[in-house]
Coordinates of N, CA and C in Angstrom, one line a residue:
X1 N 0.8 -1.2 0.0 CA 0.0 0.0 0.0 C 0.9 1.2 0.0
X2 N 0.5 2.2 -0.9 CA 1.4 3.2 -0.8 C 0.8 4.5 -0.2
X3 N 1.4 5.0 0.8 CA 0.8 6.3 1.5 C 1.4 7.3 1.0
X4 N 0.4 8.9 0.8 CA 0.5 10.2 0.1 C 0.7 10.8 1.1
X5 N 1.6 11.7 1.1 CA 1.5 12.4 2.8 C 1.4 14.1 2.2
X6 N 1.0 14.7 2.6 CA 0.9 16.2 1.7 C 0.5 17.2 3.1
X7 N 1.3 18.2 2.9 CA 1.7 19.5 3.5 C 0.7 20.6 3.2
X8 N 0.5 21.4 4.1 CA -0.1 22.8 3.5 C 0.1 23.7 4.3
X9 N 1.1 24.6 4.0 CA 1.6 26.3 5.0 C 0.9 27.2 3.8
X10 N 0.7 28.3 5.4 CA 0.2 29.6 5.4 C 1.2 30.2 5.0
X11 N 1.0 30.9 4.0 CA 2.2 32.1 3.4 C 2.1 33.5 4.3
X12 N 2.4 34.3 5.4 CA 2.4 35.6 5.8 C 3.1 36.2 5.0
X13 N 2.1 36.6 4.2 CA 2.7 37.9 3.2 C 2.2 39.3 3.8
X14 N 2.9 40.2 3.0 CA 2.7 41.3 3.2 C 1.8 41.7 2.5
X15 N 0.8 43.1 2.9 CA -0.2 43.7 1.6 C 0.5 43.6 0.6
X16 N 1.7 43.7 -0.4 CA 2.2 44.3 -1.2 C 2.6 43.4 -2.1
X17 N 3.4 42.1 -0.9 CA 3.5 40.7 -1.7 C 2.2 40.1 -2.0
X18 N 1.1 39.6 -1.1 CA 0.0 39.7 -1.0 C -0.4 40.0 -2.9
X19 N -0.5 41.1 -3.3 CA -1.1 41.7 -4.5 C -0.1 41.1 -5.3
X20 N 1.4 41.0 -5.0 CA 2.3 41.4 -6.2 C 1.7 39.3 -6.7
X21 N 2.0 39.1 -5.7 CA 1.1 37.3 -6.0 C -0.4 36.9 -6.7
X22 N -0.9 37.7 -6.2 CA -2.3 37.8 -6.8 C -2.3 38.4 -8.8
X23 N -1.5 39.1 -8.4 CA -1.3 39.5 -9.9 C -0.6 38.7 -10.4
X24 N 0.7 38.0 -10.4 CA 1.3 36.9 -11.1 C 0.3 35.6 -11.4
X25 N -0.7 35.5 -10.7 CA -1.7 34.4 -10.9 C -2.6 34.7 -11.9
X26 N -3.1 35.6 -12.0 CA -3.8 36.7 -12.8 C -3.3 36.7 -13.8
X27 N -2.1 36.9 -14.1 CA -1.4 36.9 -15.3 C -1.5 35.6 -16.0
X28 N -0.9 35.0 -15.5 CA -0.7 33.6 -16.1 C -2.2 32.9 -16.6
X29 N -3.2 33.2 -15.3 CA -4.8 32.0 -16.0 C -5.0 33.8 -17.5
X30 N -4.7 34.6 -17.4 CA -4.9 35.8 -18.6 C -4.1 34.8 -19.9
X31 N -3.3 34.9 -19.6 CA -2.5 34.3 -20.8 C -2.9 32.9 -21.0
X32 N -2.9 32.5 -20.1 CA -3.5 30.8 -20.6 C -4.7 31.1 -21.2
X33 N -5.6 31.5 -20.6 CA -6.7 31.4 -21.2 C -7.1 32.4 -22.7
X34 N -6.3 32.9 -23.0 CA -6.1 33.6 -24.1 C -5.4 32.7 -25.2
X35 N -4.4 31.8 -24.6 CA -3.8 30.9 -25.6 C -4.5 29.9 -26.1
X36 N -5.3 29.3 -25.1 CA -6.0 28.6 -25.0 C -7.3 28.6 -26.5
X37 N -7.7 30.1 -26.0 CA -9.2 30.1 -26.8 C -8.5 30.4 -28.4
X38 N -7.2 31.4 -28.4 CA -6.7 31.2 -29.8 C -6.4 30.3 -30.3
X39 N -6.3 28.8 -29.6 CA -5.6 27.5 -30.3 C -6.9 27.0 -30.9
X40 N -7.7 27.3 -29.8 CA -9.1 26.6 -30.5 C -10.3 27.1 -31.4
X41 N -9.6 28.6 -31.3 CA -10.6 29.4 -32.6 C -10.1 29.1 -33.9
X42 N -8.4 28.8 -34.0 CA -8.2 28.5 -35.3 C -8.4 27.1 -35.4
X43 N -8.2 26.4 -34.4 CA -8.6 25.1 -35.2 C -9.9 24.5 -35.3
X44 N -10.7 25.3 -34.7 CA -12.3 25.3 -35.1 C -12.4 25.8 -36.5
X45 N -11.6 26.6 -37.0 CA -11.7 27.2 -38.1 C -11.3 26.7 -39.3
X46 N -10.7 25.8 -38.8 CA -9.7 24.9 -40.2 C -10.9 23.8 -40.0
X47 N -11.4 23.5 -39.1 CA -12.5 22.0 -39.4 C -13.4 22.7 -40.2
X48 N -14.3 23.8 -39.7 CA -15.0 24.5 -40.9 C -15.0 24.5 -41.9
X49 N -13.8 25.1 -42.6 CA -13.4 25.4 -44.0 C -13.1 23.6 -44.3
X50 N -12.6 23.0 -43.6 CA -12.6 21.9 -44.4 C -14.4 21.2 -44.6
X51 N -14.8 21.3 -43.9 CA -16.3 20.7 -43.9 C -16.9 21.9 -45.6
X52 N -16.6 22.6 -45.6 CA -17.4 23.3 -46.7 C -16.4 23.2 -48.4
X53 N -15.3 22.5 -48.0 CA -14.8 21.8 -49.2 C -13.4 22.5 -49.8
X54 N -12.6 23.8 -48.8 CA -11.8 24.6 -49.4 C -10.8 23.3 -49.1
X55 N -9.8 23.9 -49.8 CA -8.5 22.4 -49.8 C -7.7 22.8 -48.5
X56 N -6.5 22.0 -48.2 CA -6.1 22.0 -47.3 C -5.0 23.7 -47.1
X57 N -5.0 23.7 -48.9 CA -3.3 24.6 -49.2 C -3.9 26.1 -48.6
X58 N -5.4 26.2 -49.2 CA -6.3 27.6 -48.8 C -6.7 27.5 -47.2
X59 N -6.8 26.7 -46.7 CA -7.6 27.0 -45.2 C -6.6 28.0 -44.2
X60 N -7.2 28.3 -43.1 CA -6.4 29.5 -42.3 C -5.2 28.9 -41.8
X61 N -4.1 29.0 -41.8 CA -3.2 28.8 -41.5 C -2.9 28.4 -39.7
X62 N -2.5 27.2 -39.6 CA -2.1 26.2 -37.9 C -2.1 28.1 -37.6
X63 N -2.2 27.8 -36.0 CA -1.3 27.9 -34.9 C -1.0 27.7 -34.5
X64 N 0.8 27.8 -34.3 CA 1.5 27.0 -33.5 C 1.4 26.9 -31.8
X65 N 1.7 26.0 -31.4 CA 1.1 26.1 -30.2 C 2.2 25.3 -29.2
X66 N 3.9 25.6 -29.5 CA 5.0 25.5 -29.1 C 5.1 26.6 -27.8
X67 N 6.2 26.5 -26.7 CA 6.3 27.5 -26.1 C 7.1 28.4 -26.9
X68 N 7.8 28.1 -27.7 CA 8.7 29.7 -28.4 C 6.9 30.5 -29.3
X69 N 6.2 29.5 -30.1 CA 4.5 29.9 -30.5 C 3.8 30.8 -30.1
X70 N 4.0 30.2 -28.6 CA 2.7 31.0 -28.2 C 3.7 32.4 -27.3
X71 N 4.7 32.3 -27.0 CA 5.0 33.1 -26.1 C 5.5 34.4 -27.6
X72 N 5.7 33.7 -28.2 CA 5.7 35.2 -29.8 C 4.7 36.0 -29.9
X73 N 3.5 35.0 -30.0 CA 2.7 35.4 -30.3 C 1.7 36.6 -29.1
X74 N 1.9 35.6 -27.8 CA 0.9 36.5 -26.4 C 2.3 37.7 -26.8
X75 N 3.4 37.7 -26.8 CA 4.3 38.8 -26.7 C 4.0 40.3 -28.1
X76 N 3.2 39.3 -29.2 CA 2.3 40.4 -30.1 C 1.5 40.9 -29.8
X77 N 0.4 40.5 -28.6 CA -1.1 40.6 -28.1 C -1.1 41.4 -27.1
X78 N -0.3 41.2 -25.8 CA -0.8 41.6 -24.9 C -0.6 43.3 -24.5
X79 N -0.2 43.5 -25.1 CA -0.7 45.3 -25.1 C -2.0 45.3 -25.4
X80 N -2.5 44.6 -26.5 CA -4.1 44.7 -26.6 C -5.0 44.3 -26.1
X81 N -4.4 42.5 -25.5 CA -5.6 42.0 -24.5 C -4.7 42.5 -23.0
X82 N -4.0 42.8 -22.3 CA -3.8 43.0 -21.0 C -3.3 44.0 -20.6
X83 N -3.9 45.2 -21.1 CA -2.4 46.6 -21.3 C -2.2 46.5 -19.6
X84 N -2.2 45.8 -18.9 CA -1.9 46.1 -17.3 C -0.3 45.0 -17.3
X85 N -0.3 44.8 -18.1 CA 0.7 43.9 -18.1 C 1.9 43.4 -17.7
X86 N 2.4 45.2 -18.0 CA 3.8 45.8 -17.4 C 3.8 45.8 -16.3
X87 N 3.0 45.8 -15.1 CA 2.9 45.9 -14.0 C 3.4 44.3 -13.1
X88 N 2.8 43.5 -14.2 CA 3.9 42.0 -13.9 C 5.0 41.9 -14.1
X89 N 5.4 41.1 -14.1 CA 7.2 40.0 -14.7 C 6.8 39.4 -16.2
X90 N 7.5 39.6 -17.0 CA 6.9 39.1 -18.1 C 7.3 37.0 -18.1
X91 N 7.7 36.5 -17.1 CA 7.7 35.6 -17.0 C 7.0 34.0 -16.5
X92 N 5.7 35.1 -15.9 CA 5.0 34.5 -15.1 C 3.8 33.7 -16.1
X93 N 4.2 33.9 -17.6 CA 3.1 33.1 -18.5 C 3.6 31.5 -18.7
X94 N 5.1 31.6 -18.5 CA 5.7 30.0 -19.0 C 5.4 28.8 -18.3
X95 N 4.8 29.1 -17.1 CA 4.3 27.9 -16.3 C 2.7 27.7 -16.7
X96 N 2.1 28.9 -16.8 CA 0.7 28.5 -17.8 C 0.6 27.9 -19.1
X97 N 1.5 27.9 -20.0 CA 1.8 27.6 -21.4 C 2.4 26.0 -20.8
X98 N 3.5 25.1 -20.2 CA 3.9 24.4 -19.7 C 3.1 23.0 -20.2
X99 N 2.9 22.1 -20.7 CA 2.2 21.2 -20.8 C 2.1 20.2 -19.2
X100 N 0.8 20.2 -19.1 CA 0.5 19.3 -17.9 C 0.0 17.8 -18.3
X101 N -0.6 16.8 -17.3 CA -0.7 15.8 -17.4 C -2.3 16.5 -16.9
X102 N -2.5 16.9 -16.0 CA -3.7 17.3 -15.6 C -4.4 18.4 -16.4
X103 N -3.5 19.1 -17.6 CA -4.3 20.0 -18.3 C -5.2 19.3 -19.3

């Protein structure tokens, strides 16, 4: 039989860390979920066009969906979807992008 033993501490943060945490979390489900819905708008959009008969060579072009992909690409976007953005680390997207087993 194998036993799980698992931990859970209280972080005493400060107000300031407090927010500065709250915003890195924010950031990241922002970007995820922005990568997310772009992976799936274009490839909703290439089944379409394939269902109405255009060829493969004309349909809208993949998204890539690599970490160097997507982090090009949120690094073209996010002035327009997050202008709060600068106020993060621009680092806090690569663990959202990260492939999970649970994603």
């Amino acid at each position: 039989m194998q036993v799980t033993q698992a931990y859970r501490f209280a972080l005493d943060l400060t107000p300031t860390q407090q927010r500065a945490v709250l915003c890195h979390a924010g950031a990241a489900r922002v970007a995820y979920n922005w990568a997310l819905a772009r992976v799936k708008a274009v490839m909703d959009q290439r089944a379409a066009e394939r269902t109405y008969g255009i060829a493969d060579a004309d349909v809208t072009p993949a998204f890539g969906w690599s970490l160097p992909a997507l982090r090009k690409a949120w690094n073209t976007a996010k002035h327009e979807v997050a202008p709060w953005w600068a106020q993060c680390s621009r680092r806090r997207t690569t663990p959202a992008w990260t492939p999970s087993p649970a994603a």
